[in-house]
Coordinates of C-alpha atoms in Angstrom, one line a residue:
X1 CA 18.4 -20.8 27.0
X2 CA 19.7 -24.4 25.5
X3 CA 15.7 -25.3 25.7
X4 CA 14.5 -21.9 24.1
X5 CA 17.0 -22.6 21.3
X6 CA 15.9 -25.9 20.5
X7 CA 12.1 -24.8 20.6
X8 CA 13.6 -22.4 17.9
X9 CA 14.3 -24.7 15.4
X10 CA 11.2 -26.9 14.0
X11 CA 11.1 -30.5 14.1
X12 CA 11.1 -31.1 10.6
X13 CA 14.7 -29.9 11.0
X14 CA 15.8 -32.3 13.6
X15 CA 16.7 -35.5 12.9
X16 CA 18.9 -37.1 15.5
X17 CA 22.4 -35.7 15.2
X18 CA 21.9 -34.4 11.7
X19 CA 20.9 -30.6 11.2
X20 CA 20.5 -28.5 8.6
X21 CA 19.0 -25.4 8.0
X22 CA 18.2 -22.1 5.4
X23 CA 18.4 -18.6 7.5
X24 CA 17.3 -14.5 6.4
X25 CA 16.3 -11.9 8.1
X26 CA 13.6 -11.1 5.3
X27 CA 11.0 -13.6 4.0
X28 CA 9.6 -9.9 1.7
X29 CA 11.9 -9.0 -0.7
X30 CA 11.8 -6.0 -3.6
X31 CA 11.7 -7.1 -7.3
X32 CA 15.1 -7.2 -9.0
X33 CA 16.6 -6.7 -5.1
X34 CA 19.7 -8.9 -4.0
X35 CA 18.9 -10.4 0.1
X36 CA 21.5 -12.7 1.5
X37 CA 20.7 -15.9 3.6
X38 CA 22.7 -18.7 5.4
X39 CA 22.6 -22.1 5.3
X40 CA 24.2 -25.3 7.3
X41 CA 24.2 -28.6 7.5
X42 CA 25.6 -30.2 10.6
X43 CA 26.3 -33.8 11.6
X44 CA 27.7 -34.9 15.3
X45 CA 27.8 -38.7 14.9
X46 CA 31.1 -39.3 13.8
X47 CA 32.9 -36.7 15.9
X48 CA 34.2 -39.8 18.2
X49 CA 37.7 -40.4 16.7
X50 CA 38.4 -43.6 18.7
X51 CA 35.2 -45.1 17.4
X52 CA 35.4 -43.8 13.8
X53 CA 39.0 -43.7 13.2
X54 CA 40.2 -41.8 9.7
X55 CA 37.3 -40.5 9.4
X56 CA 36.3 -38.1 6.3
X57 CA 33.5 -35.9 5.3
X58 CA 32.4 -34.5 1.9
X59 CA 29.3 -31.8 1.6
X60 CA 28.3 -30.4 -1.2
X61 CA 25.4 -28.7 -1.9
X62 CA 22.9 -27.4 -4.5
X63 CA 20.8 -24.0 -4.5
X64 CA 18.1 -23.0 -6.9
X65 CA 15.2 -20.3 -6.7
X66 CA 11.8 -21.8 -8.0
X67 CA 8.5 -19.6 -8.4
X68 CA 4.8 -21.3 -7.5
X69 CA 5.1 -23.2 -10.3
X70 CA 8.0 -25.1 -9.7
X71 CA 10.3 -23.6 -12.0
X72 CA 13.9 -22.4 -11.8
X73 CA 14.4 -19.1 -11.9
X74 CA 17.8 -18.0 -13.6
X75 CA 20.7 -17.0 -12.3
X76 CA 18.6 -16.9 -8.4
X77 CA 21.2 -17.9 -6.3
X78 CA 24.5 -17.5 -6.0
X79 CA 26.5 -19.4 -5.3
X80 CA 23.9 -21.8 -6.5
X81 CA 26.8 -25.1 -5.7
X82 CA 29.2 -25.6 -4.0
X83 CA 30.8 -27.2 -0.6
X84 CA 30.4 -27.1 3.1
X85 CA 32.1 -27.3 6.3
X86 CA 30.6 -29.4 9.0
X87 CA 28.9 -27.2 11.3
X88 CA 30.0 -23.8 9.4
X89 CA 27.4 -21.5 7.7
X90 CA 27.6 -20.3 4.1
X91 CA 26.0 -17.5 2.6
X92 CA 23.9 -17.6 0.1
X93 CA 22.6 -14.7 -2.4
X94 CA 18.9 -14.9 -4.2
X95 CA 18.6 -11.9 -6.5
X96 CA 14.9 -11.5 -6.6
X97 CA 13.5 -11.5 -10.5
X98 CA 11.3 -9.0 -12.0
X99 CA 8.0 -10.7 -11.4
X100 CA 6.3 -10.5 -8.3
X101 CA 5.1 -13.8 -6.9
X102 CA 5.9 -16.4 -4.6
X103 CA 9.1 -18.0 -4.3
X104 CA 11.2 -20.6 -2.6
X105 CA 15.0 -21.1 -2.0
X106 CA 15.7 -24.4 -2.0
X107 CA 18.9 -26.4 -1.3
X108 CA 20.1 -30.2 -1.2
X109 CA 22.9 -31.9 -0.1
X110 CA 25.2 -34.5 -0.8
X111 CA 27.3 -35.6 2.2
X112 CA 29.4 -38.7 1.9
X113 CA 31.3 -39.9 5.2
X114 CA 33.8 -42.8 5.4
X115 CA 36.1 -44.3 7.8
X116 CA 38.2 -47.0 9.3
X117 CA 36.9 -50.3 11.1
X118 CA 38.3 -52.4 13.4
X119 CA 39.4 -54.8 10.4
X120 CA 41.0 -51.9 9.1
X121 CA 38.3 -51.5 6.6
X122 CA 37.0 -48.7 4.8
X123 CA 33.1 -48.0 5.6
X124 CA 31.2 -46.2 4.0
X125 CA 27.8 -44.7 5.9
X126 CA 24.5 -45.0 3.6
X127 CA 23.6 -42.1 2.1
X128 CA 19.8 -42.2 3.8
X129 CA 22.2 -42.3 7.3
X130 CA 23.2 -38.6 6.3
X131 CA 20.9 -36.8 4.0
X132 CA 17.5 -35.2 5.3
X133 CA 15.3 -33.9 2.3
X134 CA 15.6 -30.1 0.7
X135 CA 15.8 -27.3 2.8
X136 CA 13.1 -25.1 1.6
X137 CA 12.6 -21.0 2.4
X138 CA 10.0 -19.1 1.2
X139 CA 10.2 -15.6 -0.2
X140 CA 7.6 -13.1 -1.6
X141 CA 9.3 -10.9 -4.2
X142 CA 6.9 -7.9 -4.6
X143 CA 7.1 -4.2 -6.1
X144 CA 8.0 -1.7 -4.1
X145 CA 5.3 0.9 -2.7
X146 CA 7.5 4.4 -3.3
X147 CA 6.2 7.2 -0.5
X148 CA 6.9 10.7 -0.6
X149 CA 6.9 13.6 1.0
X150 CA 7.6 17.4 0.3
X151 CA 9.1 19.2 3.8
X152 CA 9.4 23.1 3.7
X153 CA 11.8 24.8 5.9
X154 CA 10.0 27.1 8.4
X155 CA 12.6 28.2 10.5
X156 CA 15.2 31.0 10.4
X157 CA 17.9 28.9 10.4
X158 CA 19.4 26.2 7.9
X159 CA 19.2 22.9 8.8
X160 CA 22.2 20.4 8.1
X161 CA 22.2 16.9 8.7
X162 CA 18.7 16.5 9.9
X163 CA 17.7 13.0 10.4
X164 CA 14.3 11.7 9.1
X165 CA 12.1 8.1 9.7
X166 CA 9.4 7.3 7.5
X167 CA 6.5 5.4 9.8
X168 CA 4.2 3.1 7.9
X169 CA 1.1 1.7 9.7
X170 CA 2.0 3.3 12.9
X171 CA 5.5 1.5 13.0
X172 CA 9.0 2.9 12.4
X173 CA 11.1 1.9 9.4
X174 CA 14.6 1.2 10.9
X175 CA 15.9 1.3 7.2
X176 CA 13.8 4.5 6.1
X177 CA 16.4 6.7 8.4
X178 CA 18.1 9.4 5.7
X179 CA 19.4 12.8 6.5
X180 CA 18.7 16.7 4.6
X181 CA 20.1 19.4 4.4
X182 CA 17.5 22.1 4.1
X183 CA 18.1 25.8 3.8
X184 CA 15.8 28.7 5.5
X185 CA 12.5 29.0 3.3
X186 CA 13.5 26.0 1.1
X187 CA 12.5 23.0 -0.1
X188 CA 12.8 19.1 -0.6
X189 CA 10.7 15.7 -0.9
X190 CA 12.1 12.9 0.7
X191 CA 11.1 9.1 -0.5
X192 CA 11.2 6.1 0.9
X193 CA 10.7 2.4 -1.3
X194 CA 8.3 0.4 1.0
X195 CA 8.6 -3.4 0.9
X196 CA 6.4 -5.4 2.5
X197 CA 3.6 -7.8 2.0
X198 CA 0.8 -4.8 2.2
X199 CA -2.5 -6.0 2.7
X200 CA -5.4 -4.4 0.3
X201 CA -6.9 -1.4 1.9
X202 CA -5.8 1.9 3.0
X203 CA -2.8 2.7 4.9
X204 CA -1.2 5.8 6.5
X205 CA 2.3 7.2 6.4
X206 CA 4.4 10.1 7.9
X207 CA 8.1 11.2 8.4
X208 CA 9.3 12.3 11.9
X209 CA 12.5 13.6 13.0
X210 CA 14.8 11.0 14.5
X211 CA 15.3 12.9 17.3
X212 CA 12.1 13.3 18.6
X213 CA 13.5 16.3 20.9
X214 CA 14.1 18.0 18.3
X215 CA 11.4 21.2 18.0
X216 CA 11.8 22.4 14.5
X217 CA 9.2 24.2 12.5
X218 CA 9.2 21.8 8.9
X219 CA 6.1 22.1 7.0
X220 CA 4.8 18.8 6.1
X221 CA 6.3 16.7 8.9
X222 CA 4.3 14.8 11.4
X223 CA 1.5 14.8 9.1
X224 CA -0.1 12.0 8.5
X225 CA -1.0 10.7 4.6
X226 CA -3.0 8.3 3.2
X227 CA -2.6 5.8 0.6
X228 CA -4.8 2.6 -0.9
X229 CA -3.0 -1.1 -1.9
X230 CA -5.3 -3.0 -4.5
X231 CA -8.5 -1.7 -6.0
X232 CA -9.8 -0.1 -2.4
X233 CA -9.8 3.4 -3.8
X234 CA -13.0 3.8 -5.7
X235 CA -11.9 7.7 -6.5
X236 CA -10.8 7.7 -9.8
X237 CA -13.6 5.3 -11.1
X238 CA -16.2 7.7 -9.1
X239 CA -15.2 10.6 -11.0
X240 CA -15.8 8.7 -14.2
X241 CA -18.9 7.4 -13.1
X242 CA -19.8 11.2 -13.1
X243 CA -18.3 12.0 -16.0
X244 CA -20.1 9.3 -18.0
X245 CA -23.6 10.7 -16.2
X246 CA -23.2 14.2 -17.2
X247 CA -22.7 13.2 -20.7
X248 CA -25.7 11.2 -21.0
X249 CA -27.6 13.8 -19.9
X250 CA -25.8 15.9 -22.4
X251 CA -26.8 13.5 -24.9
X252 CA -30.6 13.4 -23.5
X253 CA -31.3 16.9 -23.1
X254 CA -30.0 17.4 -26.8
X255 CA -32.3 15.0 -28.0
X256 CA -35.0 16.2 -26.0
X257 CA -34.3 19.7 -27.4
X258 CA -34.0 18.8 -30.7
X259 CA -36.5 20.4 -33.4
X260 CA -38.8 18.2 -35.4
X261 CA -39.2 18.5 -39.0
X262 CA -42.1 18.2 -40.6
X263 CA -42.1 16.6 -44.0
X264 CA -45.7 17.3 -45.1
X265 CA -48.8 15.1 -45.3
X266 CA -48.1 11.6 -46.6
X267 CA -49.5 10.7 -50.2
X268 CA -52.3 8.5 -50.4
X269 CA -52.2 5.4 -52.4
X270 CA -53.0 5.3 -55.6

């Protein structure tokens, strides 16, 4: 397990007793969406209080969210400064901006460490002893893909309570889980705000019971539905490729059909 760990974490994160790291659970986040993230920096080489007597550390740290071209995006992170405890994990906010794009969470430290020598001295460790560069985590913000679905009641008997997943691509949504209450010959769409770096192309969706026993008659559940990301679905400009053809023809069968007059026999010159 201790070696599986330390295969976890890269290499650009170790740097002999000093560690420090940025952690989510979600590198796809929704446009103006709030997604918390932890970060730490750790340092073991002054633990020994025989050998570094009086010993005292200061961390501080600085946050900012920057888009692709480097620039800070207001108000990102929050807190966006503030100090650490050796070894003990803070969490950290990024509120997502409007735009979709790529993004990075970025944070610096400042650690300053001094203690006693055997002269009774005050030492203080170089900075370059303590500091690693900026943590760095990327994040794509991106809009959300909204899926509905309109379920119709066709049992005899009310449902309450009844528990719904949304799958996308074939895999369940473990956040798409919502509950309705659906009378006898009723009604109801259900939605679900898909975030997720989609690639361009079709893709399917459905919702399914969450209890997969469950043999209800719903209209429109189980049924599979088919949407496009990017510019995949050529529908729309089909039909007014065909809409542009018929009135050409219009146009040229008009013109064909159109009587010509006769304005007499020219007069010669004179």
């Amino acid at each position: 397990m201790a070696v599986a760990a330390l295969l976890a974490v890269p290499a650009s994160d170790i740097d002999g007793t000093v560690y420090s790291n940025i952690d989510g659970e979600k590198s796809v986040i929704g446009v103006d969406t709030d997604e918390d993230y932890t970060i730490i920096y750790e340092n073991t080489d002054y633990d020994d209080a025989t050998a570094y007597p009086n010993m005292s550390m200061s961390i501080e740290y600085d946050a900012k969210l920057v888009d692709s071209s480097g620039n800070t995006v207001s108000s990102g992170v929050s807190p966006s400064s503030g100090s650490l405890t050796n070894g003990v994990p803070e969490t950290l906010t990024v509120s997502a901006p409007e735009d979709a794009g790529n993004y990075k969470l970025v944070v610096s430290y400042t650690v300053e460490v001094t203690y006693t020598d055997s002269e009774g001295e005050t030492v203080e460790v170089p900075e370059e002893d303590l500091v690693r560069d900026d943590d760095t985590y990327s994040i794509k913000v991106v809009k959300p893909i909204t899926l509905s679905v309109t379920l119709t009641n066709g049992d005899n008997l009310d449902l309450d309570g009844f528990g719904l997943y949304f799958i996308v691509d074939g895999e369940k949504m473990e956040d798409s889980f919502t509950t309705i209450d659906l009378e006898k010959e009723g009604s109801t769409s259900v939605t679900y705000d898909w975030i997720a770096d989609a690639s361009s192309g079709a893709h399917t969706f459905k919702v399914v019971p969450a209890d997969s026993g469950n043999l209800v008659s719903i209209d429109g559940l189980d049924t599979e539905h088919t949407f496009y990301v990017g510019d995949n679905d050529y529908s729309i400009y089909t039909a007014l490729l065909v809409v542009l053809i018929v009135i050409i023809l219009m146009v040229m069968v008009w013109v064909y059909r159109k009587p010509v007059k006769n304005f007499g026999k020219p007069k010669s010159r004179r």
